mmCIF file of N, CA and C in Angstrom:
data_model
loop_
_atom_site.group_PDB
_atom_site.id
_atom_site.type_symbol
_atom_site.label_atom_id
_atom_site.label_comp_id
_atom_site.label_asym_id
_atom_site.label_seq_id
_atom_site.Cartn_x
_atom_site.Cartn_y
_atom_site.Cartn_z
ATOM 1 N N MET A 1 0.851 -1.170 0.000
ATOM 2 C CA MET A 1 0.000 0.000 0.000
ATOM 3 C C MET A 1 0.902 1.240 0.000
ATOM 4 N N SER A 2 0.627 2.173 -0.911
ATOM 5 C CA SER A 2 1.446 3.383 -1.014
ATOM 6 C C SER A 2 1.096 4.376 0.079
ATOM 7 N N LEU A 3 1.942 5.360 0.280
ATOM 8 C CA LEU A 3 1.679 6.410 1.262
ATOM 9 C C LEU A 3 0.421 7.193 0.875
ATOM 10 N N ASN A 4 0.216 7.399 -0.417
ATOM 11 C CA ASN A 4 -0.995 8.091 -0.875
ATOM 12 C C ASN A 4 -2.245 7.276 -0.546
ATOM 13 N N ASP A 5 -2.183 5.964 -0.727
ATOM 14 C CA ASP A 5 -3.312 5.095 -0.375
ATOM 15 C C ASP A 5 -3.618 5.180 1.122
ATOM 16 N N ILE A 6 -2.581 5.228 1.932
ATOM 17 C CA ILE A 6 -2.761 5.329 3.379
ATOM 18 C C ILE A 6 -3.403 6.676 3.727
ATOM 19 N N ALA A 7 -2.947 7.743 3.079
ATOM 20 C CA ALA A 7 -3.509 9.081 3.334
ATOM 21 C C ALA A 7 -4.992 9.123 2.944
ATOM 22 N N ARG A 8 -5.346 8.527 1.810
ATOM 23 C CA ARG A 8 -6.749 8.483 1.378
ATOM 24 C C ARG A 8 -7.602 7.703 2.379
ATOM 25 N N ARG A 9 -7.080 6.582 2.835
ATOM 26 C CA ARG A 9 -7.807 5.764 3.814
ATOM 27 C C ARG A 9 -7.993 6.534 5.117
ATOM 28 N N ASP A 10 -6.933 7.190 5.581
ATOM 29 C CA ASP A 10 -7.014 7.952 6.827
ATOM 30 C C ASP A 10 -7.994 9.118 6.707
ATOM 31 N N ALA A 11 -7.975 9.827 5.574
ATOM 32 C CA ALA A 11 -8.903 10.943 5.359
ATOM 33 C C ALA A 11 -10.345 10.446 5.405
ATOM 34 N N ALA A 12 -10.599 9.311 4.783
ATOM 35 C CA ALA A 12 -11.952 8.737 4.794
ATOM 36 C C ALA A 12 -12.354 8.324 6.202
ATOM 37 N N THR A 13 -11.436 7.715 6.938
ATOM 38 C CA THR A 13 -11.733 7.283 8.307
ATOM 39 C C THR A 13 -12.062 8.474 9.197
ATOM 40 N N ILE A 14 -11.274 9.524 9.128
ATOM 41 C CA ILE A 14 -11.483 10.703 9.978
ATOM 42 C C ILE A 14 -12.790 11.404 9.635
ATOM 43 N N THR A 15 -13.051 11.601 8.360
ATOM 44 C CA THR A 15 -14.230 12.378 7.967
ATOM 45 C C THR A 15 -15.534 11.595 8.050
ATOM 46 N N GLN A 16 -15.469 10.270 8.186
ATOM 47 C CA GLN A 16 -16.697 9.477 8.241
ATOM 48 C C GLN A 16 -16.946 8.820 9.598
ATOM 49 N N ASN A 17 -16.079 9.054 10.560
ATOM 50 C CA ASN A 17 -16.215 8.437 11.869
ATOM 51 C C ASN A 17 -17.180 9.252 12.721
ATOM 52 N N ASP A 18 -18.458 8.879 12.712
ATOM 53 C CA ASP A 18 -19.461 9.659 13.446
ATOM 54 C C ASP A 18 -19.425 9.398 14.952
ATOM 55 N N ALA A 19 -18.555 8.516 15.420
ATOM 56 C CA ALA A 19 -18.336 8.357 16.850
ATOM 57 C C ALA A 19 -17.371 9.438 17.352
ATOM 58 N N GLU A 20 -16.740 10.139 16.436
ATOM 59 C CA GLU A 20 -15.784 11.182 16.786
ATOM 60 C C GLU A 20 -16.249 12.523 16.218
ATOM 61 N N TRP A 21 -15.701 12.943 15.077
ATOM 62 C CA TRP A 21 -15.945 14.278 14.530
ATOM 63 C C TRP A 21 -17.028 14.332 13.468
ATOM 64 N N ALA A 22 -17.246 13.265 12.770
ATOM 65 C CA ALA A 22 -18.132 13.302 11.601
ATOM 66 C C ALA A 22 -19.593 13.522 11.985
ATOM 67 N N LYS A 23 -20.319 14.111 11.060
ATOM 68 C CA LYS A 23 -21.754 14.364 11.202
ATOM 69 C C LYS A 23 -22.467 13.757 10.003
ATOM 70 N N ALA A 24 -23.692 13.296 10.234
ATOM 71 C CA ALA A 24 -24.536 12.880 9.116
ATOM 72 C C ALA A 24 -25.033 14.143 8.429
ATOM 73 N N MET A 25 -25.051 14.142 7.117
ATOM 74 C CA MET A 25 -25.536 15.281 6.339
ATOM 75 C C MET A 25 -26.188 14.760 5.073
ATOM 76 N N THR A 26 -27.035 15.582 4.492
ATOM 77 C CA THR A 26 -27.711 15.195 3.258
ATOM 78 C C THR A 26 -27.440 16.243 2.195
ATOM 79 N N LEU A 27 -26.930 15.784 1.061
ATOM 80 C CA LEU A 27 -26.740 16.657 -0.092
ATOM 81 C C LEU A 27 -28.022 16.684 -0.913
ATOM 82 N N HIS A 28 -28.332 17.851 -1.472
ATOM 83 C CA HIS A 28 -29.528 18.038 -2.297
ATOM 84 C C HIS A 28 -29.096 18.661 -3.623
ATOM 85 N N SER A 29 -29.348 17.960 -4.712
ATOM 86 C CA SER A 29 -28.994 18.494 -6.026
ATOM 87 C C SER A 29 -30.124 19.376 -6.555
ATOM 88 N N PRO A 30 -29.824 20.236 -7.530
ATOM 89 C CA PRO A 30 -30.882 21.067 -8.108
ATOM 90 C C PRO A 30 -31.926 20.257 -8.872
ATOM 91 N N THR A 31 -31.625 19.005 -9.188
ATOM 92 C CA THR A 31 -32.583 18.158 -9.905
ATOM 93 C C THR A 31 -33.454 17.338 -8.954
ATOM 94 N N GLY A 32 -33.262 17.524 -7.634
ATOM 95 C CA GLY A 32 -34.080 16.812 -6.656
ATOM 96 C C GLY A 32 -33.451 15.546 -6.106
ATOM 97 N N GLN A 33 -32.252 15.234 -6.520
ATOM 98 C CA GLN A 33 -31.558 14.060 -6.001
ATOM 99 C C GLN A 33 -31.040 14.369 -4.591
ATOM 100 N N ASN A 34 -31.157 13.414 -3.679
ATOM 101 C CA ASN A 34 -30.658 13.557 -2.307
ATOM 102 C C ASN A 34 -29.735 12.396 -1.996
ATOM 103 N N LEU A 35 -28.704 12.675 -1.193
ATOM 104 C CA LEU A 35 -27.781 11.621 -0.791
ATOM 105 C C LEU A 35 -27.323 11.881 0.637
ATOM 106 N N SER A 36 -27.509 10.886 1.504
ATOM 107 C CA SER A 36 -27.022 10.969 2.882
ATOM 108 C C SER A 36 -25.571 10.513 2.912
ATOM 109 N N ILE A 37 -24.725 11.356 3.493
ATOM 110 C CA ILE A 37 -23.293 11.061 3.607
ATOM 111 C C ILE A 37 -22.837 11.427 5.011
ATOM 112 N N LYS A 38 -21.572 11.188 5.288
ATOM 113 C CA LYS A 38 -20.944 11.621 6.532
ATOM 114 C C LYS A 38 -19.779 12.528 6.183
ATOM 115 N N GLY A 39 -19.558 13.528 7.028
ATOM 116 C CA GLY A 39 -18.455 14.443 6.798
ATOM 117 C C GLY A 39 -18.239 15.349 7.989
ATOM 118 N N LEU A 40 -17.291 16.229 7.855
ATOM 119 C CA LEU A 40 -17.000 17.214 8.894
ATOM 120 C C LEU A 40 -17.786 18.476 8.600
ATOM 121 N N HIS A 41 -18.286 19.119 9.657
ATOM 122 C CA HIS A 41 -19.077 20.344 9.502
ATOM 123 C C HIS A 41 -18.609 21.356 10.527
ATOM 124 N N THR A 42 -18.322 22.567 10.063
ATOM 125 C CA THR A 42 -18.015 23.664 10.975
ATOM 126 C C THR A 42 -18.817 24.878 10.539
ATOM 127 N N TYR A 43 -19.277 25.625 11.517
ATOM 128 C CA TYR A 43 -19.969 26.881 11.236
ATOM 129 C C TYR A 43 -19.748 27.787 12.433
ATOM 130 N N HIS A 44 -19.093 28.886 12.204
ATOM 131 C CA HIS A 44 -18.778 29.817 13.276
ATOM 132 C C HIS A 44 -18.895 31.239 12.756
ATOM 133 N N SER A 45 -18.732 32.192 13.635
ATOM 134 C CA SER A 45 -18.901 33.599 13.259
ATOM 135 C C SER A 45 -17.577 34.333 13.341
ATOM 136 N N LEU A 46 -16.613 33.888 12.553
ATOM 137 C CA LEU A 46 -15.319 34.551 12.511
ATOM 138 C C LEU A 46 -14.900 34.699 11.063
ATOM 139 N N GLY A 47 -14.776 35.931 10.638
ATOM 140 C CA GLY A 47 -14.328 36.234 9.291
ATOM 141 C C GLY A 47 -13.286 37.323 9.345
ATOM 142 N N PHE A 48 -12.941 37.852 8.196
ATOM 143 C CA PHE A 48 -11.936 38.898 8.123
ATOM 144 C C PHE A 48 -12.440 40.022 7.235
ATOM 145 N N ASP A 49 -12.386 41.234 7.731
ATOM 146 C CA ASP A 49 -12.782 42.423 6.986
ATOM 147 C C ASP A 49 -11.531 42.979 6.311
ATOM 148 N N ALA A 50 -11.433 42.786 4.990
ATOM 149 C CA ALA A 50 -10.231 43.199 4.255
ATOM 150 C C ALA A 50 -10.036 44.704 4.265
ATOM 151 N N GLN A 51 -11.113 45.473 4.220
ATOM 152 C CA GLN A 51 -10.987 46.931 4.216
ATOM 153 C C GLN A 51 -10.457 47.459 5.539
ATOM 154 N N LYS A 52 -10.948 46.915 6.630
ATOM 155 C CA LYS A 52 -10.524 47.377 7.949
ATOM 156 C C LYS A 52 -9.296 46.636 8.459
ATOM 157 N N GLN A 53 -8.897 45.569 7.757
ATOM 158 C CA GLN A 53 -7.743 44.752 8.135
ATOM 159 C C GLN A 53 -7.870 44.212 9.563
ATOM 160 N N LYS A 54 -9.068 43.684 9.876
ATOM 161 C CA LYS A 54 -9.264 43.087 11.192
ATOM 162 C C LYS A 54 -10.332 42.003 11.107
ATOM 163 N N PHE A 55 -10.391 41.204 12.156
ATOM 164 C CA PHE A 55 -11.390 40.148 12.225
ATOM 165 C C PHE A 55 -12.776 40.753 12.367
ATOM 166 N N ALA A 56 -13.768 40.015 11.857
ATOM 167 C CA ALA A 56 -15.145 40.494 11.898
ATOM 168 C C ALA A 56 -16.070 39.357 12.301
ATOM 169 N N ASN A 57 -17.213 39.723 12.862
ATOM 170 C CA ASN A 57 -18.228 38.751 13.259
ATOM 171 C C ASN A 57 -19.057 38.410 12.022
ATOM 172 N N THR A 58 -18.547 37.477 11.245
ATOM 173 C CA THR A 58 -19.137 37.104 9.968
ATOM 174 C C THR A 58 -19.360 35.600 9.932
ATOM 175 N N PRO A 59 -20.556 35.147 9.552
ATOM 176 C CA PRO A 59 -20.788 33.697 9.450
ATOM 177 C C PRO A 59 -19.816 33.051 8.464
ATOM 178 N N ASN A 60 -19.314 31.886 8.860
ATOM 179 C CA ASN A 60 -18.312 31.190 8.075
ATOM 180 C C ASN A 60 -18.543 29.693 8.260
ATOM 181 N N GLY A 61 -18.943 28.987 7.210
ATOM 182 C CA GLY A 61 -19.224 27.563 7.327
ATOM 183 C C GLY A 61 -18.542 26.730 6.259
ATOM 184 N N HIS A 62 -18.204 25.502 6.632
ATOM 185 C CA HIS A 62 -17.542 24.563 5.719
ATOM 186 C C HIS A 62 -18.045 23.155 5.972
ATOM 187 N N ILE A 63 -17.954 22.327 4.962
ATOM 188 C CA ILE A 63 -18.086 20.881 5.117
ATOM 189 C C ILE A 63 -16.942 20.225 4.365
ATOM 190 N N ASN A 64 -16.546 19.047 4.807
ATOM 191 C CA ASN A 64 -15.539 18.226 4.143
ATOM 192 C C ASN A 64 -16.058 16.800 4.104
ATOM 193 N N PHE A 65 -15.935 16.165 2.949
ATOM 194 C CA PHE A 65 -16.401 14.788 2.810
ATOM 195 C C PHE A 65 -15.622 14.123 1.691
ATOM 196 N N THR A 66 -15.697 12.792 1.641
ATOM 197 C CA THR A 66 -14.980 12.059 0.604
ATOM 198 C C THR A 66 -15.792 12.022 -0.686
ATOM 199 N N GLU A 67 -15.106 12.206 -1.780
ATOM 200 C CA GLU A 67 -15.740 12.132 -3.094
ATOM 201 C C GLU A 67 -16.288 10.732 -3.348
ATOM 202 N N GLN A 68 -15.641 9.725 -2.784
ATOM 203 C CA GLN A 68 -16.054 8.347 -3.008
ATOM 204 C C GLN A 68 -17.497 8.103 -2.565
ATOM 205 N N GLN A 69 -17.957 8.816 -1.537
ATOM 206 C CA GLN A 69 -19.349 8.658 -1.097
ATOM 207 C C GLN A 69 -20.320 9.092 -2.198
ATOM 208 N N LEU A 70 -19.951 10.107 -2.972
ATOM 209 C CA LEU A 70 -20.799 10.560 -4.075
ATOM 210 C C LEU A 70 -20.809 9.525 -5.192
ATOM 211 N N VAL A 71 -19.639 8.957 -5.456
ATOM 212 C CA VAL A 71 -19.535 7.906 -6.469
ATOM 213 C C VAL A 71 -20.365 6.698 -6.044
ATOM 214 N N ASP A 72 -20.177 6.264 -4.802
ATOM 215 C CA ASP A 72 -20.894 5.084 -4.296
ATOM 216 C C ASP A 72 -22.406 5.297 -4.274
ATOM 217 N N GLY A 73 -22.844 6.545 -4.037
ATOM 218 C CA GLY A 73 -24.269 6.851 -3.962
ATOM 219 C C GLY A 73 -24.878 7.253 -5.294
ATOM 220 N N SER A 74 -24.094 7.150 -6.378
ATOM 221 C CA SER A 74 -24.548 7.529 -7.728
ATOM 222 C C SER A 74 -25.119 8.947 -7.752
ATOM 223 N N TYR A 75 -24.493 9.840 -6.999
ATOM 224 C CA TYR A 75 -24.932 11.235 -6.913
ATOM 225 C C TYR A 75 -24.304 12.028 -8.056
ATOM 226 N N THR A 76 -25.104 12.804 -8.755
ATOM 227 C CA THR A 76 -24.611 13.594 -9.878
ATOM 228 C C THR A 76 -23.941 14.852 -9.348
ATOM 229 N N TYR A 77 -22.629 14.948 -9.535
ATOM 230 C CA TYR A 77 -21.880 16.078 -8.993
ATOM 231 C C TYR A 77 -20.830 16.627 -9.960
ATOM 232 N N LYS A 78 -20.768 16.072 -11.160
ATOM 233 C CA LYS A 78 -19.803 16.551 -12.152
ATOM 234 C C LYS A 78 -20.536 17.161 -13.337
ATOM 235 N N ASN A 79 -19.881 18.126 -13.977
ATOM 236 C CA ASN A 79 -20.465 18.741 -15.170
ATOM 237 C C ASN A 79 -20.081 17.928 -16.408
ATOM 238 N N SER A 80 -20.464 18.405 -17.574
ATOM 239 C CA SER A 80 -20.232 17.656 -18.819
ATOM 240 C C SER A 80 -18.751 17.537 -19.171
ATOM 241 N N GLN A 81 -17.906 18.377 -18.565
ATOM 242 C CA GLN A 81 -16.457 18.291 -18.787
ATOM 243 C C GLN A 81 -15.779 17.347 -17.792
ATOM 244 N N GLY A 82 -16.572 16.776 -16.876
ATOM 245 C CA GLY A 82 -16.021 15.849 -15.894
ATOM 246 C C GLY A 82 -15.449 16.516 -14.659
ATOM 247 N N ASP A 83 -15.705 17.820 -14.483
ATOM 248 C CA ASP A 83 -15.209 18.541 -13.317
ATOM 249 C C ASP A 83 -16.263 18.554 -12.214
ATOM 250 N N VAL A 84 -15.815 18.540 -10.971
ATOM 251 C CA VAL A 84 -16.740 18.671 -9.840
ATOM 252 C C VAL A 84 -17.450 20.013 -9.977
ATOM 253 N N ASP A 85 -18.774 19.979 -9.914
ATOM 254 C CA ASP A 85 -19.578 21.195 -10.059
ATOM 255 C C ASP A 85 -20.799 21.080 -9.143
ATOM 256 N N LEU A 86 -20.752 21.776 -8.031
ATOM 257 C CA LEU A 86 -21.841 21.726 -7.061
ATOM 258 C C LEU A 86 -22.669 23.008 -7.087
ATOM 259 N N SER A 87 -22.759 23.625 -8.264
ATOM 260 C CA SER A 87 -23.595 24.819 -8.433
ATOM 261 C C SER A 87 -25.033 24.494 -8.070
ATOM 262 N N ASN A 88 -25.631 25.331 -7.248
ATOM 263 C CA ASN A 88 -27.036 25.213 -6.837
ATOM 264 C C ASN A 88 -27.347 23.977 -5.994
ATOM 265 N N HIS A 89 -26.327 23.314 -5.483
ATOM 266 C CA HIS A 89 -26.534 22.202 -4.555
ATOM 267 C C HIS A 89 -26.661 22.767 -3.152
ATOM 268 N N LYS A 90 -27.280 22.010 -2.277
ATOM 269 C CA LYS A 90 -27.458 22.392 -0.876
ATOM 270 C C LYS A 90 -27.044 21.221 0.002
ATOM 271 N N VAL A 91 -26.850 21.507 1.282
ATOM 272 C CA VAL A 91 -26.563 20.454 2.249
ATOM 273 C C VAL A 91 -27.345 20.739 3.521
ATOM 274 N N SER A 92 -27.915 19.686 4.103
ATOM 275 C CA SER A 92 -28.620 19.784 5.378
ATOM 276 C C SER A 92 -27.814 19.046 6.432
ATOM 277 N N VAL A 93 -27.629 19.697 7.583
ATOM 278 C CA VAL A 93 -26.863 19.097 8.674
ATOM 279 C C VAL A 93 -27.322 19.734 9.990
ATOM 280 N N HIS A 94 -27.274 18.955 11.063
ATOM 281 C CA HIS A 94 -27.648 19.468 12.375
ATOM 282 C C HIS A 94 -26.496 20.284 12.960
ATOM 283 N N ASP A 95 -26.831 21.419 13.585
ATOM 284 C CA ASP A 95 -25.806 22.231 14.231
ATOM 285 C C ASP A 95 -25.559 21.739 15.653
ATOM 286 N N SER A 96 -24.759 22.472 16.425
ATOM 287 C CA SER A 96 -24.386 22.046 17.778
ATOM 288 C C SER A 96 -25.570 22.006 18.744
ATOM 289 N N GLU A 97 -26.655 22.705 18.399
ATOM 290 C CA GLU A 97 -27.851 22.692 19.240
ATOM 291 C C GLU A 97 -28.872 21.654 18.779
ATOM 292 N N GLY A 98 -28.524 20.897 17.735
ATOM 293 C CA GLY A 98 -29.425 19.880 17.215
ATOM 294 C C GLY A 98 -30.436 20.398 16.216
ATOM 295 N N VAL A 99 -30.286 21.648 15.803
ATOM 296 C CA VAL A 99 -31.204 22.242 14.831
ATOM 297 C C VAL A 99 -30.753 21.854 13.422
ATOM 298 N N LEU A 100 -31.668 21.312 12.621
ATOM 299 C CA LEU A 100 -31.349 20.956 11.240
ATOM 300 C C LEU A 100 -31.351 22.222 10.394
ATOM 301 N N ARG A 101 -30.231 22.480 9.741
ATOM 302 C CA ARG A 101 -30.083 23.670 8.905
ATOM 303 C C ARG A 101 -29.688 23.243 7.490
ATOM 304 N N THR A 102 -30.209 23.957 6.519
ATOM 305 C CA THR A 102 -29.867 23.694 5.124
ATOM 306 C C THR A 102 -29.081 24.887 4.598
ATOM 307 N N TYR A 103 -27.917 24.609 4.062
ATOM 308 C CA TYR A 103 -27.007 25.633 3.571
ATOM 309 C C TYR A 103 -26.875 25.548 2.052
ATOM 310 N N ASP A 104 -26.628 26.672 1.416
ATOM 311 C CA ASP A 104 -26.234 26.696 0.013
ATOM 312 C C ASP A 104 -24.759 26.331 -0.064
ATOM 313 N N ILE A 105 -24.387 25.513 -1.027
ATOM 314 C CA ILE A 105 -22.970 25.257 -1.279
ATOM 315 C C ILE A 105 -22.512 26.335 -2.255
ATOM 316 N N GLU A 106 -21.647 27.233 -1.789
ATOM 317 C CA GLU A 106 -21.233 28.376 -2.598
ATOM 318 C C GLU A 106 -19.954 28.125 -3.386
ATOM 319 N N GLN A 107 -19.024 27.408 -2.778
ATOM 320 C CA GLN A 107 -17.765 27.089 -3.450
ATOM 321 C C GLN A 107 -17.347 25.684 -3.061
ATOM 322 N N TRP A 108 -16.570 25.045 -3.906
ATOM 323 C CA TRP A 108 -16.128 23.679 -3.638
ATOM 324 C C TRP A 108 -14.701 23.544 -4.124
ATOM 325 N N PHE A 109 -13.944 22.751 -3.370
ATOM 326 C CA PHE A 109 -12.527 22.583 -3.637
ATOM 327 C C PHE A 109 -12.175 21.106 -3.552
ATOM 328 N N PRO A 110 -12.220 20.397 -4.681
ATOM 329 C CA PRO A 110 -11.880 18.978 -4.655
ATOM 330 C C PRO A 110 -10.367 18.784 -4.498
ATOM 331 N N ASP A 111 -10.008 17.838 -3.683
ATOM 332 C CA ASP A 111 -8.609 17.483 -3.460
ATOM 333 C C ASP A 111 -8.396 16.111 -4.087
ATOM 334 N N LYS A 112 -7.775 16.089 -5.240
ATOM 335 C CA LYS A 112 -7.584 14.837 -5.969
ATOM 336 C C LYS A 112 -6.435 14.004 -5.408
ATOM 337 N N THR A 113 -5.745 14.520 -4.399
ATOM 338 C CA THR A 113 -4.677 13.750 -3.769
ATOM 339 C C THR A 113 -5.241 12.765 -2.767
ATOM 340 N N VAL A 114 -6.099 13.254 -1.859
ATOM 341 C CA VAL A 114 -6.656 12.368 -0.832
ATOM 342 C C VAL A 114 -8.136 12.083 -1.019
ATOM 343 N N GLY A 115 -8.754 12.661 -2.055
ATOM 344 C CA GLY A 115 -10.141 12.328 -2.382
ATOM 345 C C GLY A 115 -11.196 13.034 -1.548
ATOM 346 N N LEU A 116 -10.862 14.198 -1.007
ATOM 347 C CA LEU A 116 -11.831 14.971 -0.235
ATOM 348 C C LEU A 116 -12.379 16.125 -1.063
ATOM 349 N N ILE A 117 -13.580 16.563 -0.730
ATOM 350 C CA ILE A 117 -14.138 17.793 -1.292
ATOM 351 C C ILE A 117 -14.478 18.695 -0.114
ATOM 352 N N MET A 118 -13.917 19.905 -0.120
ATOM 353 C CA MET A 118 -14.224 20.899 0.901
ATOM 354 C C MET A 118 -15.145 21.916 0.262
ATOM 355 N N CYS A 119 -16.250 22.246 0.946
ATOM 356 C CA CYS A 119 -17.213 23.201 0.433
ATOM 357 C C CYS A 119 -17.378 24.360 1.404
ATOM 358 N N ILE A 120 -17.495 25.554 0.851
ATOM 359 C CA ILE A 120 -17.820 26.732 1.637
ATOM 360 C C ILE A 120 -19.325 26.909 1.567
ATOM 361 N N LEU A 121 -19.934 27.134 2.728
ATOM 362 C CA LEU A 121 -21.381 27.201 2.830
ATOM 363 C C LEU A 121 -21.878 28.640 2.880
ATOM 364 N N GLY A 122 -23.075 28.846 2.334
ATOM 365 C CA GLY A 122 -23.708 30.142 2.357
ATOM 366 C C GLY A 122 -24.824 30.181 3.386
ATOM 367 N N GLU A 123 -25.710 31.115 3.230
ATOM 368 C CA GLU A 123 -26.815 31.309 4.175
ATOM 369 C C GLU A 123 -27.584 30.008 4.381
ATOM 370 N N TYR A 124 -28.260 29.921 5.500
ATOM 371 C CA TYR A 124 -28.973 28.693 5.820
ATOM 372 C C TYR A 124 -30.454 28.974 6.081
ATOM 373 N N ALA A 125 -31.198 27.894 6.049
ATOM 374 C CA ALA A 125 -32.615 27.920 6.413
ATOM 375 C C ALA A 125 -32.821 26.864 7.491
ATOM 376 N N ILE A 126 -33.609 27.182 8.500
ATOM 377 C CA ILE A 126 -33.929 26.202 9.545
ATOM 378 C C ILE A 126 -35.041 25.308 9.026
ATOM 379 N N GLN A 127 -34.887 24.015 9.228
ATOM 380 C CA GLN A 127 -35.883 23.038 8.770
ATOM 381 C C GLN A 127 -36.952 22.846 9.799
#
């Protein structure tokens, strides 16, 4: 087993271990497809104001999950050029208070080395 294979396995173990850090979440495609996956979720109120050059109380959310879960779940997440494209997709996940929130996926950053996709989340709606 190569070092890259070990890194991919470890990334999957960490991001999907719901006995530790991972959370259950559901992806929602613009075509109505839904897929339950596990991943890491953070949402806090710390951002940076570039004009004032200081920290600001700004909502900031991310999720991280393995691309393999999308493949295994037959979830449509690539465009016609074969690139990851999560335009108009959403994700639902419970916050620290147990409230189910649905976020817009605004940006996505696939990591083809270890097979993770990190997404920046937008505004949310309470379910």
